[in-house]
């Protein structure tokens, strides 16, 4: 039983780091700031949650603290991404030429 | 707004105060991992002082409706949340790993029918964590969303695609 938990925990840690790696790759490959934030936010949230779950299986006595870290992560990660995106849009950050439409800029331009 | 504004606002203020104290106490006890008398006392004093200083602070449970339907919807919301989060990751993994990077981004405008502050906050956060969508700006009932794989720039269609799934649960929980 104990060993089985260790193996599942290690696999979850591995899965978590895989998504974190994808997040890093997304940051490098995406063409502009908004797409980079997209890659960064989602991959790091799932990657970190999987890692926390893996640590929980390896060290069940840390459960409450890990849960708290997870809760803070779920709340702060999207919030900080949104604030970054808003600040970028307000200061006119470069948008990829692939961008099809920008309703926010259209609405801002109107008086 | 109501006939007796002072009474109504002081009651909701009091409720908000206790909600904040209880939330902070919960976090404190989870961090300390003990129910010792001194731990409880220090936590209670610190939580009360913080709650007094941040009267208008939002917590998880602020403006939440306390009825069985809302609690069931809360659990279903988290089920839906994790399903969407995993889906978002696989979608994005597919995009990032394909050699020609097939993206079709755009910033679209969607409308929410949620009225409460907490409901809108949760909606904006949820949108950010779901497949290829990122909340850029909130303006009243309008939300501007960056969409990596844009399917429609029409307000109604984008709202149905991005917002409807979340609103279904959030309007029961927060309104």
PDB file of C-alpha atoms in Angstrom:
ATOM      1  CA  UNK A   1       0.000   0.000   0.000  1.00  0.00           C
ATOM      2  CA  UNK A   2       2.666   2.505   1.043  1.00  0.00           C
ATOM      3  CA  UNK A   3       4.783   1.661  -1.948  1.00  0.00           C
ATOM      4  CA  UNK A   4       1.813   1.886  -4.321  1.00  0.00           C
ATOM      5  CA  UNK A   5       1.069   5.403  -3.025  1.00  0.00           C
ATOM      6  CA  UNK A   6       4.720   6.336  -3.577  1.00  0.00           C
ATOM      7  CA  UNK A   7       4.587   5.187  -7.184  1.00  0.00           C
ATOM      8  CA  UNK A   8       1.301   6.984  -7.939  1.00  0.00           C
ATOM      9  CA  UNK A   9       2.647  10.098  -6.190  1.00  0.00           C
ATOM     10  CA  UNK A  10       5.818  10.020  -8.271  1.00  0.00           C
ATOM     11  CA  UNK A  11       3.797   9.576 -11.469  1.00  0.00           C
ATOM     12  CA  UNK A  12       1.623  12.564 -10.577  1.00  0.00           C
ATOM     13  CA  UNK A  13       4.750  14.646  -9.938  1.00  0.00           C
ATOM     14  CA  UNK A  14       6.041  13.573 -13.347  1.00  0.00           C
ATOM     15  CA  UNK A  15       2.727  14.506 -14.990  1.00  0.00           C
ATOM     16  CA  UNK A  16       2.802  17.873 -13.229  1.00  0.00           C
ATOM     17  CA  UNK A  17       6.301  18.659 -14.451  1.00  0.00           C
ATOM     18  CA  UNK A  18       5.261  17.626 -17.980  1.00  0.00           C
ATOM     19  CA  UNK A  19       2.547  20.306 -18.026  1.00  0.00           C
ATOM     20  CA  UNK A  20       4.956  22.839 -16.521  1.00  0.00           C
ATOM     21  CA  UNK A  21       7.372  21.998 -19.351  1.00  0.00           C
ATOM     22  CA  UNK A  22       4.580  22.555 -21.899  1.00  0.00           C
ATOM     23  CA  UNK A  23       3.862  25.902 -20.247  1.00  0.00           C
ATOM     24  CA  UNK A  24       7.505  26.900 -20.682  1.00  0.00           C
ATOM     25  CA  UNK A  25       7.466  25.747 -24.294  1.00  0.00           C
ATOM     26  CA  UNK A  26       4.294  27.749 -24.878  1.00  0.00           C
ATOM     27  CA  UNK A  27       5.967  30.871 -23.490  1.00  0.00           C
ATOM     28  CA  UNK A  28       8.778  30.461 -26.032  1.00  0.00           C
ATOM     29  CA  UNK A  29       6.658  29.570 -29.048  1.00  0.00           C
ATOM     30  CA  UNK A  30       3.602  31.836 -28.800  1.00  0.00           C
ATOM     31  CA  UNK A  31       3.771  34.997 -30.940  1.00  0.00           C
ATOM     32  CA  UNK A  32       2.505  37.700 -28.595  1.00  0.00           C
ATOM     33  CA  UNK A  33       1.942  38.570 -24.955  1.00  0.00           C
ATOM     34  CA  UNK A  34      -1.717  37.493 -24.741  1.00  0.00           C
ATOM     35  CA  UNK A  35      -1.067  34.063 -26.207  1.00  0.00           C
ATOM     36  CA  UNK A  36       1.950  33.660 -23.943  1.00  0.00           C
ATOM     37  CA  UNK A  37      -0.151  34.446 -20.883  1.00  0.00           C
ATOM     38  CA  UNK A  38      -2.656  31.837 -22.058  1.00  0.00           C
ATOM     39  CA  UNK A  39       0.041  29.180 -22.310  1.00  0.00           C
ATOM     40  CA  UNK A  40       1.561  30.235 -18.992  1.00  0.00           C
ATOM     41  CA  UNK A  41      -1.611  30.368 -16.882  1.00  0.00           C
ATOM     42  CA  UNK A  42      -3.328  27.112 -17.762  1.00  0.00           C
ATOM     43  CA  UNK A  43      -0.302  24.853 -17.923  1.00  0.00           C
ATOM     44  CA  UNK A  44       1.183  26.124 -14.678  1.00  0.00           C
ATOM     45  CA  UNK A  45      -2.138  25.810 -12.840  1.00  0.00           C
ATOM     46  CA  UNK A  46      -2.693  22.147 -13.772  1.00  0.00           C
ATOM     47  CA  UNK A  47       1.030  21.374 -13.521  1.00  0.00           C
ATOM     48  CA  UNK A  48       1.283  22.779 -10.018  1.00  0.00           C
ATOM     49  CA  UNK A  49      -1.986  21.162  -8.866  1.00  0.00           C
ATOM     50  CA  UNK A  50      -0.796  17.753 -10.091  1.00  0.00           C
ATOM     51  CA  UNK A  51       2.543  18.278  -8.341  1.00  0.00           C
ATOM     52  CA  UNK A  52       0.757  19.207  -5.100  1.00  0.00           C
ATOM     53  CA  UNK A  53      -1.409  16.088  -5.383  1.00  0.00           C
ATOM     54  CA  UNK A  54       1.706  14.002  -5.955  1.00  0.00           C
ATOM     55  CA  UNK A  55       3.370  15.492  -2.871  1.00  0.00           C
ATOM     56  CA  UNK A  56       0.182  14.762  -0.886  1.00  0.00           C
ATOM     57  CA  UNK A  57       0.427  11.048  -1.753  1.00  0.00           C
ATOM     58  CA  UNK A  58       4.094  11.012  -0.751  1.00  0.00           C
ATOM     59  CA  UNK A  59       3.563  13.060   2.440  1.00  0.00           C
ATOM     60  CA  UNK A  60      -0.123  12.768   3.534  1.00  0.00           C
ATOM     61  CA  UNK A  61       0.595  14.655   6.763  1.00  0.00           C
ATOM     62  CA  UNK A  62       1.116  17.875   4.754  1.00  0.00           C
ATOM     63  CA  UNK A  63      -2.429  17.615   3.324  1.00  0.00           C
ATOM     64  CA  UNK A  64      -4.047  20.740   4.788  1.00  0.00           C
ATOM     65  CA  UNK A  65      -1.163  22.998   3.854  1.00  0.00           C
ATOM     66  CA  UNK A  66      -1.007  21.607   0.330  1.00  0.00           C
ATOM     67  CA  UNK A  67      -4.758  22.148  -0.034  1.00  0.00           C
ATOM     68  CA  UNK A  68      -4.308  25.753   1.089  1.00  0.00           C
ATOM     69  CA  UNK A  69      -1.518  26.297  -1.459  1.00  0.00           C
ATOM     70  CA  UNK A  70      -3.815  24.846  -4.130  1.00  0.00           C
ATOM     71  CA  UNK A  71      -6.699  27.150  -3.158  1.00  0.00           C
ATOM     72  CA  UNK A  72      -4.466  30.225  -3.264  1.00  0.00           C
ATOM     73  CA  UNK A  73      -3.069  29.113  -6.606  1.00  0.00           C
ATOM     74  CA  UNK A  74      -6.518  28.676  -8.179  1.00  0.00           C
ATOM     75  CA  UNK A  75      -7.518  32.156  -7.039  1.00  0.00           C
ATOM     76  CA  UNK A  76      -4.365  34.187  -7.623  1.00  0.00           C
ATOM     77  CA  UNK A  77      -3.172  32.672 -10.899  1.00  0.00           C
ATOM     78  CA  UNK A  78      -6.064  33.755 -13.143  1.00  0.00           C
ATOM     79  CA  UNK A  79      -6.350  37.079 -11.324  1.00  0.00           C
ATOM     80  CA  UNK A  80      -2.717  38.040 -11.907  1.00  0.00           C
ATOM     81  CA  UNK A  81      -2.944  36.900 -15.539  1.00  0.00           C
ATOM     82  CA  UNK A  82      -6.000  39.056 -16.077  1.00  0.00           C
ATOM     83  CA  UNK A  83      -4.366  42.109 -14.514  1.00  0.00           C
ATOM     84  CA  UNK A  84      -1.254  41.602 -16.657  1.00  0.00           C
ATOM     85  CA  UNK A  85      -3.375  41.304 -19.800  1.00  0.00           C
ATOM     86  CA  UNK A  86      -5.354  44.417 -18.903  1.00  0.00           C
ATOM     87  CA  UNK A  87      -2.232  46.445 -18.194  1.00  0.00           C
ATOM     88  CA  UNK A  88      -0.716  45.253 -21.475  1.00  0.00           C
ATOM     89  CA  UNK A  89      -3.815  46.210 -23.440  1.00  0.00           C
ATOM     90  CA  UNK A  90      -4.021  49.646 -21.822  1.00  0.00           C
ATOM     91  CA  UNK A  91      -0.394  50.374 -22.659  1.00  0.00           C
ATOM     92  CA  UNK A  92      -0.871  49.133 -26.237  1.00  0.00           C
ATOM     93  CA  UNK A  93       1.259  45.987 -26.248  1.00  0.00           C
ATOM     94  CA  UNK A  94       2.183  44.440 -29.587  1.00  0.00           C
ATOM     95  CA  UNK A  95      -0.446  42.068 -30.957  1.00  0.00           C
ATOM     96  CA  UNK A  96       0.366  39.184 -33.256  1.00  0.00           C
ATOM     97  CA  UNK A  97      -0.576  39.880 -36.906  1.00  0.00           C
ATOM     98  CA  UNK A  98      -2.649  36.686 -36.713  1.00  0.00           C
ATOM     99  CA  UNK A  99      -5.078  38.465 -34.363  1.00  0.00           C
ATOM    100  CA  UNK A 100      -8.470  38.538 -36.098  1.00  0.00           C
ATOM    101  CA  UNK A 101     -10.428  41.099 -34.133  1.00  0.00           C
ATOM    102  CA  UNK A 102     -10.013  43.370 -31.095  1.00  0.00           C
ATOM    103  CA  UNK A 103     -13.386  44.449 -29.724  1.00  0.00           C
ATOM    104  CA  UNK A 104     -11.807  46.147 -26.716  1.00  0.00           C
ATOM    105  CA  UNK A 105      -9.708  48.477 -28.871  1.00  0.00           C
ATOM    106  CA  UNK A 106     -12.797  49.187 -31.024  1.00  0.00           C
ATOM    107  CA  UNK A 107     -14.876  50.098 -27.967  1.00  0.00           C
ATOM    108  CA  UNK A 108     -12.066  52.214 -26.512  1.00  0.00           C
ATOM    109  CA  UNK A 109     -11.747  54.164 -29.734  1.00  0.00           C
ATOM    110  CA  UNK A 110     -15.398  55.253 -29.581  1.00  0.00           C
ATOM    111  CA  UNK A 111     -16.061  58.344 -27.474  1.00  0.00           C
TER     112      UNK A 111
ATOM    113  CA  UNK B   1     -32.251  51.344  -2.100  1.00  0.00           C
ATOM    114  CA  UNK B   2     -34.394  49.710   0.580  1.00  0.00           C
ATOM    115  CA  UNK B   3     -36.822  51.502   2.883  1.00  0.00           C
ATOM    116  CA  UNK B   4     -34.396  51.318   5.799  1.00  0.00           C
ATOM    117  CA  UNK B   5     -30.944  51.638   4.257  1.00  0.00           C
ATOM    118  CA  UNK B   6     -29.059  51.945   7.553  1.00  0.00           C
ATOM    119  CA  UNK B   7     -30.433  48.742   9.080  1.00  0.00           C
ATOM    120  CA  UNK B   8     -29.995  46.744   5.878  1.00  0.00           C
ATOM    121  CA  UNK B   9     -26.397  47.849   5.312  1.00  0.00           C
ATOM    122  CA  UNK B  10     -25.359  47.303   8.936  1.00  0.00           C
ATOM    123  CA  UNK B  11     -26.813  43.771   8.911  1.00  0.00           C
ATOM    124  CA  UNK B  12     -25.022  42.845   5.685  1.00  0.00           C
ATOM    125  CA  UNK B  13     -21.876  44.540   7.042  1.00  0.00           C
ATOM    126  CA  UNK B  14     -22.063  42.386  10.148  1.00  0.00           C
ATOM    127  CA  UNK B  15     -22.577  39.255   8.105  1.00  0.00           C
ATOM    128  CA  UNK B  16     -19.624  40.204   5.906  1.00  0.00           C
ATOM    129  CA  UNK B  17     -17.470  40.740   9.000  1.00  0.00           C
ATOM    130  CA  UNK B  18     -18.246  37.285  10.403  1.00  0.00           C
ATOM    131  CA  UNK B  19     -17.788  35.607   7.034  1.00  0.00           C
ATOM    132  CA  UNK B  20     -14.340  37.188   6.729  1.00  0.00           C
ATOM    133  CA  UNK B  21     -13.362  36.228  10.305  1.00  0.00           C
ATOM    134  CA  UNK B  22     -14.444  32.627   9.772  1.00  0.00           C
ATOM    135  CA  UNK B  23     -12.621  32.356   6.433  1.00  0.00           C
ATOM    136  CA  UNK B  24      -9.408  33.730   7.950  1.00  0.00           C
ATOM    137  CA  UNK B  25      -9.764  31.394  10.940  1.00  0.00           C
ATOM    138  CA  UNK B  26     -10.151  28.437   8.579  1.00  0.00           C
ATOM    139  CA  UNK B  27      -6.946  29.382   6.723  1.00  0.00           C
ATOM    140  CA  UNK B  28      -5.129  29.924  10.033  1.00  0.00           C
ATOM    141  CA  UNK B  29      -6.153  26.527  11.410  1.00  0.00           C
ATOM    142  CA  UNK B  30      -5.178  24.791   8.161  1.00  0.00           C
ATOM    143  CA  UNK B  31      -1.747  26.416   8.346  1.00  0.00           C
ATOM    144  CA  UNK B  32      -1.217  25.660  12.042  1.00  0.00           C
ATOM    145  CA  UNK B  33      -2.672  22.137  11.963  1.00  0.00           C
ATOM    146  CA  UNK B  34      -3.639  22.310  15.656  1.00  0.00           C
ATOM    147  CA  UNK B  35      -6.731  23.118  17.738  1.00  0.00           C
ATOM    148  CA  UNK B  36      -4.794  24.197  20.829  1.00  0.00           C
ATOM    149  CA  UNK B  37      -6.414  26.904  23.004  1.00  0.00           C
ATOM    150  CA  UNK B  38      -3.620  29.432  22.422  1.00  0.00           C
ATOM    151  CA  UNK B  39      -3.646  28.819  18.669  1.00  0.00           C
ATOM    152  CA  UNK B  40      -7.393  29.441  18.579  1.00  0.00           C
ATOM    153  CA  UNK B  41      -7.097  32.616  20.668  1.00  0.00           C
ATOM    154  CA  UNK B  42      -4.288  34.157  18.606  1.00  0.00           C
ATOM    155  CA  UNK B  43      -6.114  33.253  15.394  1.00  0.00           C
ATOM    156  CA  UNK B  44      -9.369  34.773  16.601  1.00  0.00           C
ATOM    157  CA  UNK B  45      -7.709  38.052  17.618  1.00  0.00           C
ATOM    158  CA  UNK B  46      -5.699  38.350  14.400  1.00  0.00           C
ATOM    159  CA  UNK B  47      -8.688  37.440  12.189  1.00  0.00           C
ATOM    160  CA  UNK B  48     -10.929  39.983  13.935  1.00  0.00           C
ATOM    161  CA  UNK B  49      -8.384  42.786  13.577  1.00  0.00           C
ATOM    162  CA  UNK B  50      -7.867  42.016   9.879  1.00  0.00           C
ATOM    163  CA  UNK B  51     -11.629  41.777   9.279  1.00  0.00           C
ATOM    164  CA  UNK B  52     -12.128  45.159  11.000  1.00  0.00           C
ATOM    165  CA  UNK B  53      -9.447  46.773   8.824  1.00  0.00           C
ATOM    166  CA  UNK B  54     -10.710  45.266   5.555  1.00  0.00           C
ATOM    167  CA  UNK B  55     -14.444  45.795   5.875  1.00  0.00           C
ATOM    168  CA  UNK B  56     -15.206  45.534   2.174  1.00  0.00           C
ATOM    169  CA  UNK B  57     -12.937  42.534   1.528  1.00  0.00           C
ATOM    170  CA  UNK B  58     -14.356  39.762  -0.639  1.00  0.00           C
ATOM    171  CA  UNK B  59     -14.052  36.144   0.373  1.00  0.00           C
ATOM    172  CA  UNK B  60     -15.078  32.879  -1.113  1.00  0.00           C
ATOM    173  CA  UNK B  61     -18.323  32.878   0.840  1.00  0.00           C
ATOM    174  CA  UNK B  62     -19.242  36.572   0.538  1.00  0.00           C
ATOM    175  CA  UNK B  63     -22.584  37.038  -1.231  1.00  0.00           C
ATOM    176  CA  UNK B  64     -22.955  33.288  -1.466  1.00  0.00           C
ATOM    177  CA  UNK B  65     -26.492  32.036  -1.158  1.00  0.00           C
ATOM    178  CA  UNK B  66     -26.946  29.636   1.716  1.00  0.00           C
ATOM    179  CA  UNK B  67     -29.418  27.106   0.412  1.00  0.00           C
ATOM    180  CA  UNK B  68     -29.033  23.437  -0.539  1.00  0.00           C
ATOM    181  CA  UNK B  69     -29.273  24.192  -4.248  1.00  0.00           C
ATOM    182  CA  UNK B  70     -26.372  26.634  -4.019  1.00  0.00           C
ATOM    183  CA  UNK B  71     -24.225  24.105  -2.156  1.00  0.00           C
ATOM    184  CA  UNK B  72     -24.937  21.353  -4.698  1.00  0.00           C
ATOM    185  CA  UNK B  73     -24.216  23.809  -7.519  1.00  0.00           C
ATOM    186  CA  UNK B  74     -20.952  24.660  -5.733  1.00  0.00           C
ATOM    187  CA  UNK B  75     -19.745  21.081  -5.891  1.00  0.00           C
ATOM    188  CA  UNK B  76     -20.920  20.691  -9.480  1.00  0.00           C
ATOM    189  CA  UNK B  77     -19.115  23.911 -10.330  1.00  0.00           C
ATOM    190  CA  UNK B  78     -15.831  22.443  -9.091  1.00  0.00           C
ATOM    191  CA  UNK B  79     -16.415  19.225 -11.023  1.00  0.00           C
ATOM    192  CA  UNK B  80     -16.994  21.264 -14.179  1.00  0.00           C
ATOM    193  CA  UNK B  81     -14.011  23.482 -13.320  1.00  0.00           C
ATOM    194  CA  UNK B  82     -11.520  20.605 -13.133  1.00  0.00           C
ATOM    195  CA  UNK B  83     -12.925  18.993 -16.280  1.00  0.00           C
ATOM    196  CA  UNK B  84     -12.504  22.279 -18.161  1.00  0.00           C
ATOM    197  CA  UNK B  85      -9.034  22.863 -16.711  1.00  0.00           C
ATOM    198  CA  UNK B  86      -7.817  19.466 -17.933  1.00  0.00           C
ATOM    199  CA  UNK B  87      -9.464  20.048 -21.328  1.00  0.00           C
ATOM    200  CA  UNK B  88      -7.801  23.481 -21.544  1.00  0.00           C
ATOM    201  CA  UNK B  89      -4.422  21.923 -20.931  1.00  0.00           C
ATOM    202  CA  UNK B  90      -4.756  19.232 -23.558  1.00  0.00           C
ATOM    203  CA  UNK B  91      -6.052  21.751 -26.110  1.00  0.00           C
ATOM    204  CA  UNK B  92      -3.141  24.068 -25.435  1.00  0.00           C
ATOM    205  CA  UNK B  93      -0.648  21.188 -25.355  1.00  0.00           C
ATOM    206  CA  UNK B  94      -1.858  20.237 -28.837  1.00  0.00           C
ATOM    207  CA  UNK B  95      -1.328  23.793 -30.070  1.00  0.00           C
ATOM    208  CA  UNK B  96       2.093  24.245 -28.495  1.00  0.00           C
ATOM    209  CA  UNK B  97       3.419  20.892 -29.711  1.00  0.00           C
ATOM    210  CA  UNK B  98       2.267  21.166 -33.339  1.00  0.00           C
ATOM    211  CA  UNK B  99       5.012  22.492 -35.622  1.00  0.00           C
ATOM    212  CA  UNK B 100       2.978  25.150 -37.443  1.00  0.00           C
ATOM    213  CA  UNK B 101       1.388  26.595 -34.267  1.00  0.00           C
ATOM    214  CA  UNK B 102      -2.264  26.677 -35.444  1.00  0.00           C
ATOM    215  CA  UNK B 103      -3.625  29.716 -33.592  1.00  0.00           C
ATOM    216  CA  UNK B 104      -6.436  32.046 -34.556  1.00  0.00           C
ATOM    217  CA  UNK B 105      -6.506  34.677 -31.817  1.00  0.00           C
ATOM    218  CA  UNK B 106      -8.885  37.553 -31.271  1.00  0.00           C
ATOM    219  CA  UNK B 107     -10.336  39.679 -28.466  1.00  0.00           C
ATOM    220  CA  UNK B 108     -14.113  39.211 -28.317  1.00  0.00           C
ATOM    221  CA  UNK B 109     -16.804  40.827 -26.207  1.00  0.00           C
ATOM    222  CA  UNK B 110     -19.231  38.768 -24.137  1.00  0.00           C
ATOM    223  CA  UNK B 111     -22.043  39.669 -21.776  1.00  0.00           C
ATOM    224  CA  UNK B 112     -22.846  38.218 -18.360  1.00  0.00           C
ATOM    225  CA  UNK B 113     -26.168  38.219 -16.592  1.00  0.00           C
ATOM    226  CA  UNK B 114     -24.521  37.740 -13.174  1.00  0.00           C
ATOM    227  CA  UNK B 115     -25.080  40.686 -10.838  1.00  0.00           C
ATOM    228  CA  UNK B 116     -22.981  40.050  -7.722  1.00  0.00           C
ATOM    229  CA  UNK B 117     -19.338  41.100  -7.466  1.00  0.00           C
ATOM    230  CA  UNK B 118     -18.199  37.661  -6.370  1.00  0.00           C
ATOM    231  CA  UNK B 119     -20.165  35.955  -9.153  1.00  0.00           C
ATOM    232  CA  UNK B 120     -18.495  38.147 -11.761  1.00  0.00           C
ATOM    233  CA  UNK B 121     -15.070  37.643 -10.217  1.00  0.00           C
ATOM    234  CA  UNK B 122     -15.480  33.862 -10.245  1.00  0.00           C
ATOM    235  CA  UNK B 123     -16.718  33.992 -13.838  1.00  0.00           C
ATOM    236  CA  UNK B 124     -13.737  36.067 -14.984  1.00  0.00           C
ATOM    237  CA  UNK B 125     -11.326  33.718 -13.197  1.00  0.00           C
ATOM    238  CA  UNK B 126     -13.024  30.644 -14.627  1.00  0.00           C
ATOM    239  CA  UNK B 127     -12.846  32.040 -18.152  1.00  0.00           C
ATOM    240  CA  UNK B 128      -9.119  32.597 -17.724  1.00  0.00           C
ATOM    241  CA  UNK B 129      -8.603  28.958 -16.766  1.00  0.00           C
ATOM    242  CA  UNK B 130     -10.659  27.393 -19.577  1.00  0.00           C
ATOM    243  CA  UNK B 131      -9.710  26.336 -23.090  1.00  0.00           C
ATOM    244  CA  UNK B 132      -7.840  29.144 -24.769  1.00  0.00           C
ATOM    245  CA  UNK B 133      -9.708  32.044 -23.195  1.00  0.00           C
ATOM    246  CA  UNK B 134      -8.258  34.877 -21.109  1.00  0.00           C
ATOM    247  CA  UNK B 135     -10.200  37.706 -19.476  1.00  0.00           C
ATOM    248  CA  UNK B 136      -8.612  41.019 -20.498  1.00  0.00           C
ATOM    249  CA  UNK B 137     -11.047  43.632 -19.175  1.00  0.00           C
ATOM    250  CA  UNK B 138     -14.234  43.795 -17.145  1.00  0.00           C
ATOM    251  CA  UNK B 139     -16.659  46.634 -17.714  1.00  0.00           C
ATOM    252  CA  UNK B 140     -19.959  46.173 -15.889  1.00  0.00           C
ATOM    253  CA  UNK B 141     -21.835  43.347 -17.563  1.00  0.00           C
ATOM    254  CA  UNK B 142     -19.347  43.260 -20.466  1.00  0.00           C
ATOM    255  CA  UNK B 143     -16.288  41.042 -20.399  1.00  0.00           C
ATOM    256  CA  UNK B 144     -13.535  41.272 -23.030  1.00  0.00           C
ATOM    257  CA  UNK B 145     -11.925  37.914 -23.641  1.00  0.00           C
ATOM    258  CA  UNK B 146      -8.776  36.990 -25.551  1.00  0.00           C
ATOM    259  CA  UNK B 147      -9.460  33.732 -27.385  1.00  0.00           C
ATOM    260  CA  UNK B 148      -6.585  31.726 -28.855  1.00  0.00           C
ATOM    261  CA  UNK B 149      -8.743  29.577 -31.128  1.00  0.00           C
ATOM    262  CA  UNK B 150     -11.486  32.065 -31.913  1.00  0.00           C
ATOM    263  CA  UNK B 151     -14.641  30.428 -33.194  1.00  0.00           C
ATOM    264  CA  UNK B 152     -16.939  33.407 -33.467  1.00  0.00           C
ATOM    265  CA  UNK B 153     -16.641  37.177 -33.047  1.00  0.00           C
ATOM    266  CA  UNK B 154     -20.381  37.589 -32.632  1.00  0.00           C
ATOM    267  CA  UNK B 155     -21.372  38.663 -29.101  1.00  0.00           C
ATOM    268  CA  UNK B 156     -24.243  36.190 -28.713  1.00  0.00           C
ATOM    269  CA  UNK B 157     -22.362  33.191 -30.075  1.00  0.00           C
ATOM    270  CA  UNK B 158     -19.198  33.976 -28.125  1.00  0.00           C
ATOM    271  CA  UNK B 159     -21.274  34.370 -24.953  1.00  0.00           C
ATOM    272  CA  UNK B 160     -22.899  30.987 -25.528  1.00  0.00           C
ATOM    273  CA  UNK B 161     -19.504  29.332 -26.116  1.00  0.00           C
ATOM    274  CA  UNK B 162     -17.496  30.969 -23.327  1.00  0.00           C
ATOM    275  CA  UNK B 163     -19.855  32.130 -20.587  1.00  0.00           C
ATOM    276  CA  UNK B 164     -22.971  29.956 -20.585  1.00  0.00           C
ATOM    277  CA  UNK B 165     -21.394  26.831 -19.083  1.00  0.00           C
ATOM    278  CA  UNK B 166     -20.127  28.741 -16.026  1.00  0.00           C
ATOM    279  CA  UNK B 167     -23.167  30.970 -15.568  1.00  0.00           C
ATOM    280  CA  UNK B 168     -25.334  27.890 -15.302  1.00  0.00           C
ATOM    281  CA  UNK B 169     -23.696  27.104 -11.943  1.00  0.00           C
ATOM    282  CA  UNK B 170     -22.603  30.551 -10.770  1.00  0.00           C
ATOM    283  CA  UNK B 171     -26.041  32.146 -11.025  1.00  0.00           C
ATOM    284  CA  UNK B 172     -27.344  29.537  -8.581  1.00  0.00           C
ATOM    285  CA  UNK B 173     -24.419  30.053  -6.180  1.00  0.00           C
ATOM    286  CA  UNK B 174     -24.009  33.836  -6.211  1.00  0.00           C
ATOM    287  CA  UNK B 175     -26.659  35.329  -8.444  1.00  0.00           C
TER     288      UNK B 175
END
